[in-house]
Amino acid sequence: MSCGQSALRARRKTGRLHRAACFVATVACASCGSGPPVMPAVMETPTTAPAATAAPEPAGTGLQVTGTAPTSLDGSLTVVVLEPVPATPFEPPEDPVQMDQLGMEFLPPVLLANVGQPVHFHNSEDVLHNVRVYNIDTQETAFNISTPIGGTYEHYFDTAGTYRVACDIHPAMGASVVVTSAPYAAVASRDGSFAFDDVAAGSYTAVVQAGAERSRHAITIAPGATALTLGGT
Ligand SMILES: [Cu+2]
């Protein structure tokens, strides 16, 4: 099953093996709380040859970007992704992100993750749940596992997309995981407003996912051009 996927991924990088081995167990390993340091959000530039044109700026030197995007008709939160143009290689963070099961809910309701980043599905309450995850475009199932009390399951998404998260034991439970290969993604507020703290100046495609609606917008971010209006209301 997907446990094997995780193990394969784990072998790709030294240091992941321990975590993968632990998280396929039914009880979370206490030592997993201390993961490796956070990787920079932007891939390192080569040191042997200078980049011909605009190289990514180091993290911490970017711009604060704010804006508004359309809200969804179904009440789900809008997600805004900034894809660099032209596309640049992006190393996914090694630190995991987590979707919890608590109070008969998935938390957060929308989780952002990168392709190749560890994603943890944890059960924090005294109730047996399961987690069934499928791509909303292809309807293809990513995995379907039970999450015993206190248990954590680790998954690496291979493909960017929006995934629905369901618990078949409690049909009222639902959430989404938005998986990207982009360095910047944000979940908007209920009114469609969003913010990014540290964006390198340059050209991007802003991809807006508002419920089932997806739109793409060509934008340029530069000093003095950091306010985005991405269509609709
Ligand atoms: Cu459940």
CSV table of C-alpha atoms and ligand atoms in Angstrom, one decimal:
chain,number,residue,atom,x,y,z
A,1,MET,CA,0.0,0.0,0.0
A,2,SER,CA,1.1,3.6,0.5
A,3,CYS,CA,3.3,2.5,3.3
A,4,GLY,CA,5.6,1.1,0.7
A,5,GLN,CA,5.5,4.4,-1.2
A,6,SER,CA,6.6,6.1,2.0
A,7,ALA,CA,9.4,3.6,2.5
A,8,LEU,CA,10.6,4.1,-1.1
A,9,ARG,CA,10.6,7.8,-0.6
A,10,ALA,CA,12.4,7.4,2.7
A,11,ARG,CA,15.2,5.6,1.0
A,12,ARG,CA,15.8,8.6,-1.3
A,13,LYS,CA,17.1,10.7,1.5
A,14,THR,CA,19.1,9.6,4.5
A,15,GLY,CA,17.3,10.7,7.6
A,16,ARG,CA,13.8,10.1,6.4
A,17,LEU,CA,14.0,6.4,7.0
A,18,HIS,CA,13.6,6.6,10.7
A,19,ARG,CA,10.5,8.8,10.5
A,20,ALA,CA,8.9,6.7,7.8
A,21,ALA,CA,9.4,3.5,9.8
A,22,CYS,CA,7.9,5.1,12.9
A,23,PHE,CA,4.9,6.6,11.2
A,24,VAL,CA,3.6,3.5,9.6
A,25,ALA,CA,3.2,2.2,13.1
A,26,THR,CA,-0.2,2.6,14.8
A,27,VAL,CA,1.3,4.8,17.6
A,28,ALA,CA,3.3,7.9,16.9
A,29,CYS,CA,7.0,7.7,17.8
A,30,ALA,CA,7.9,10.2,20.4
A,31,SER,CA,11.3,10.8,18.9
A,32,CYS,CA,9.7,12.0,15.7
A,33,GLY,CA,8.9,15.3,17.3
A,34,SER,CA,12.4,16.5,16.5
A,35,GLY,CA,12.7,16.6,12.8
A,36,PRO,CA,15.5,18.0,10.7
A,37,PRO,CA,15.9,21.7,10.3
A,38,VAL,CA,13.6,23.6,8.0
A,39,MET,CA,14.9,23.8,4.4
A,40,PRO,CA,14.9,27.2,2.7
A,41,ALA,CA,11.8,27.8,0.7
A,42,VAL,CA,13.8,28.8,-2.3
A,43,MET,CA,16.3,26.4,-4.0
A,44,GLU,CA,19.9,27.4,-3.6
A,45,THR,CA,21.5,29.1,-6.7
A,46,PRO,CA,24.5,27.4,-8.3
A,47,THR,CA,27.8,28.6,-7.0
A,48,THR,CA,29.9,27.5,-10.1
A,49,ALA,CA,28.3,29.8,-12.7
A,50,PRO,CA,26.3,33.0,-12.2
A,51,ALA,CA,22.7,32.9,-13.3
A,52,ALA,CA,22.2,34.5,-16.7
A,53,THR,CA,19.1,36.5,-15.6
A,54,ALA,CA,16.9,36.9,-12.5
A,55,ALA,CA,18.1,34.4,-9.9
A,56,PRO,CA,15.8,33.7,-7.0
A,57,GLU,CA,16.4,36.0,-4.1
A,58,PRO,CA,17.4,34.4,-0.8
A,59,ALA,CA,14.6,33.8,1.7
A,60,GLY,CA,14.0,36.7,4.0
A,61,THR,CA,14.7,39.4,1.4
A,62,GLY,CA,11.4,39.1,-0.5
A,63,LEU,CA,8.4,41.3,-0.6
A,64,GLN,CA,5.2,41.3,1.4
A,65,VAL,CA,2.3,40.7,-1.0
A,66,THR,CA,-1.4,41.1,-0.3
A,67,GLY,CA,-4.5,40.8,-2.4
A,68,THR,CA,-8.0,39.6,-2.9
A,69,ALA,CA,-9.3,36.6,-4.7
A,70,PRO,CA,-12.8,35.2,-5.4
A,71,THR,CA,-14.5,33.3,-2.7
A,72,SER,CA,-16.1,29.9,-3.4
A,73,LEU,CA,-19.8,29.1,-3.8
A,74,ASP,CA,-19.5,26.0,-1.6
A,75,GLY,CA,-18.0,27.7,1.4
A,76,SER,CA,-14.6,26.2,1.1
A,77,LEU,CA,-11.6,28.4,1.5
A,78,THR,CA,-9.8,29.9,-1.5
A,79,VAL,CA,-6.2,29.0,-2.1
A,80,VAL,CA,-3.7,31.1,-4.0
A,81,VAL,CA,-0.6,29.6,-5.5
A,82,LEU,CA,2.3,31.7,-7.1
A,83,GLU,CA,4.1,29.7,-9.8
A,84,PRO,CA,7.3,31.3,-11.0
A,85,VAL,CA,7.6,32.1,-14.7
A,86,PRO,CA,9.7,30.6,-16.1
A,87,ALA,CA,9.4,27.6,-13.9
A,88,THR,CA,12.3,27.1,-11.5
A,89,PRO,CA,13.4,24.0,-9.7
A,90,PHE,CA,12.0,23.8,-6.2
A,91,GLU,CA,13.3,21.6,-3.4
A,92,PRO,CA,10.4,20.6,-1.1
A,93,PRO,CA,10.7,21.3,2.6
A,94,GLU,CA,11.8,18.3,4.7
A,95,ASP,CA,9.7,19.4,7.6
A,96,PRO,CA,6.3,17.7,7.7
A,97,VAL,CA,2.9,19.4,7.6
A,98,GLN,CA,0.0,17.8,9.5
A,99,MET,CA,-3.7,17.2,9.2
A,100,ASP,CA,-5.2,16.4,12.6
A,101,GLN,CA,-8.4,14.6,13.5
A,102,LEU,CA,-9.8,16.3,16.6
A,103,GLY,CA,-13.4,17.2,17.8
A,104,MET,CA,-14.8,15.1,14.9
A,105,GLU,CA,-13.1,17.4,12.4
A,106,PHE,CA,-10.1,17.5,10.2
A,107,LEU,CA,-7.9,20.4,11.2
A,108,PRO,CA,-6.9,22.5,9.4
A,109,PRO,CA,-9.8,22.5,6.9
A,110,VAL,CA,-7.3,23.3,4.1
A,111,LEU,CA,-3.7,22.1,4.3
A,112,LEU,CA,-1.0,23.2,2.0
A,113,ALA,CA,1.8,20.8,1.0
A,114,ASN,CA,4.5,20.5,-1.6
A,115,VAL,CA,5.1,17.5,-3.8
A,116,GLY,CA,7.6,15.4,-2.0
A,117,GLN,CA,7.0,16.9,1.4
A,118,PRO,CA,6.0,14.6,4.3
A,119,VAL,CA,2.4,15.0,5.2
A,120,HIS,CA,1.2,13.6,8.5
A,121,PHE,CA,-2.4,12.5,9.2
A,122,HIS,CA,-2.8,12.2,12.9
A,123,ASN,CA,-5.7,11.1,15.2
A,124,SER,CA,-5.6,13.2,18.4
A,125,GLU,CA,-8.9,12.0,19.9
A,126,ASP,CA,-10.3,9.0,21.6
A,127,VAL,CA,-12.2,7.8,18.5
A,128,LEU,CA,-11.3,5.5,15.7
A,129,HIS,CA,-11.2,7.3,12.3
A,130,ASN,CA,-10.1,6.5,8.8
A,131,VAL,CA,-8.6,8.8,6.2
A,132,ARG,CA,-9.5,8.5,2.5
A,133,VAL,CA,-7.8,10.9,0.2
A,134,TYR,CA,-8.5,11.3,-3.5
A,135,ASN,CA,-7.7,13.8,-6.2
A,136,ILE,CA,-10.8,16.0,-7.0
A,137,ASP,CA,-10.0,16.2,-10.7
A,138,THR,CA,-9.1,12.6,-11.5
A,139,GLN,CA,-11.1,11.0,-8.6
A,140,GLU,CA,-8.1,8.8,-8.2
A,141,THR,CA,-7.5,7.5,-4.6
A,142,ALA,CA,-4.2,8.5,-3.1
A,143,PHE,CA,-4.7,6.2,-0.1
A,144,ASN,CA,-7.3,4.9,2.3
A,145,ILE,CA,-6.1,3.9,5.8
A,146,SER,CA,-7.5,3.7,9.3
A,147,THR,CA,-6.1,6.0,11.9
A,148,PRO,CA,-6.2,4.4,15.4
A,149,ILE,CA,-6.3,6.5,18.5
A,150,GLY,CA,-3.0,8.4,18.8
A,151,GLY,CA,-1.8,7.1,15.4
A,152,THR,CA,-0.1,9.0,12.7
A,153,TYR,CA,0.3,8.1,9.0
A,154,GLU,CA,2.9,9.7,6.8
A,155,HIS,CA,2.3,10.2,3.1
A,156,TYR,CA,4.3,11.9,0.3
A,157,PHE,CA,2.2,13.3,-2.6
A,158,ASP,CA,3.8,12.6,-6.0
A,159,THR,CA,1.4,14.8,-8.0
A,160,ALA,CA,0.3,18.4,-7.6
A,161,GLY,CA,-3.4,18.9,-7.3
A,162,THR,CA,-6.3,19.4,-4.9
A,163,TYR,CA,-7.2,16.4,-2.8
A,164,ARG,CA,-10.3,15.8,-0.8
A,165,VAL,CA,-9.9,14.2,2.6
A,166,ALA,CA,-12.8,12.1,4.0
A,167,CYS,CA,-13.5,9.9,7.0
A,168,ASP,CA,-15.9,7.1,5.9
A,169,ILE,CA,-16.8,6.4,9.6
A,170,HIS,CA,-18.0,10.0,10.0
A,171,PRO,CA,-19.3,11.4,6.7
A,172,ALA,CA,-19.6,14.9,8.1
A,173,MET,CA,-15.8,15.1,8.4
A,174,GLY,CA,-14.1,16.6,5.4
A,175,ALA,CA,-11.1,18.7,4.4
A,176,SER,CA,-8.7,19.4,1.5
A,177,VAL,CA,-5.0,19.1,0.9
A,178,VAL,CA,-3.7,21.4,-1.9
A,179,VAL,CA,-0.4,20.0,-3.2
A,180,THR,CA,1.9,22.2,-5.3
A,181,SER,CA,5.4,22.3,-6.7
A,182,ALA,CA,5.5,26.1,-6.2
A,183,PRO,CA,7.4,28.0,-3.5
A,184,TYR,CA,4.4,30.2,-2.5
A,185,ALA,CA,0.9,29.2,-1.5
A,186,ALA,CA,-1.6,30.7,0.8
A,187,VAL,CA,-5.1,30.0,2.2
A,188,ALA,CA,-7.3,33.0,1.9
A,189,SER,CA,-9.6,34.4,4.6
A,190,ARG,CA,-13.3,33.9,4.3
A,191,ASP,CA,-13.6,37.3,2.5
A,192,GLY,CA,-11.0,36.2,-0.1
A,193,SER,CA,-8.1,38.3,1.3
A,194,PHE,CA,-4.7,36.7,1.3
A,195,ALA,CA,-1.1,37.6,2.2
A,196,PHE,CA,2.4,36.3,1.5
A,197,ASP,CA,5.3,37.4,3.7
A,198,ASP,CA,8.4,36.8,1.7
A,199,VAL,CA,8.0,36.7,-2.1
A,200,ALA,CA,11.0,37.2,-4.5
A,201,ALA,CA,10.3,39.9,-7.2
A,202,GLY,CA,9.6,38.5,-10.6
A,203,SER,CA,6.9,37.1,-12.9
A,204,TYR,CA,4.4,34.5,-11.7
A,205,THR,CA,1.2,32.8,-12.7
A,206,ALA,CA,-1.2,33.2,-9.8
A,207,VAL,CA,-3.4,30.1,-9.6
A,208,VAL,CA,-6.6,30.6,-7.7
A,209,GLN,CA,-8.6,27.6,-6.5
A,210,ALA,CA,-12.0,28.7,-5.2
A,211,GLY,CA,-14.1,25.6,-4.5
A,212,ALA,CA,-14.4,23.8,-7.8
A,213,GLU,CA,-13.4,26.9,-9.8
A,214,ARG,CA,-9.8,27.4,-10.8
A,215,SER,CA,-8.4,30.4,-12.6
A,216,ARG,CA,-4.9,31.5,-13.7
A,217,HIS,CA,-3.6,35.1,-13.7
A,218,ALA,CA,-0.3,36.4,-15.2
A,219,ILE,CA,1.2,38.8,-12.6
A,220,THR,CA,4.5,40.6,-11.9
A,221,ILE,CA,5.7,41.3,-8.4
A,222,ALA,CA,8.0,44.2,-7.8
A,223,PRO,CA,8.7,46.9,-5.2
A,224,GLY,CA,5.6,49.1,-5.5
A,225,ALA,CA,3.6,46.3,-7.2
A,226,THR,CA,2.7,44.0,-4.4
A,227,ALA,CA,-1.1,44.4,-4.2
A,228,LEU,CA,-3.0,41.8,-6.3
A,229,THR,CA,-6.6,41.7,-7.4
A,230,LEU,CA,-7.2,38.3,-8.9
A,231,GLY,CA,-10.6,38.8,-10.5
A,232,GLY,CA,-14.2,38.3,-9.2
A,233,THR,CA,-15.6,39.3,-5.9
B,1,CU,CU,-13.9,9.8,11.6
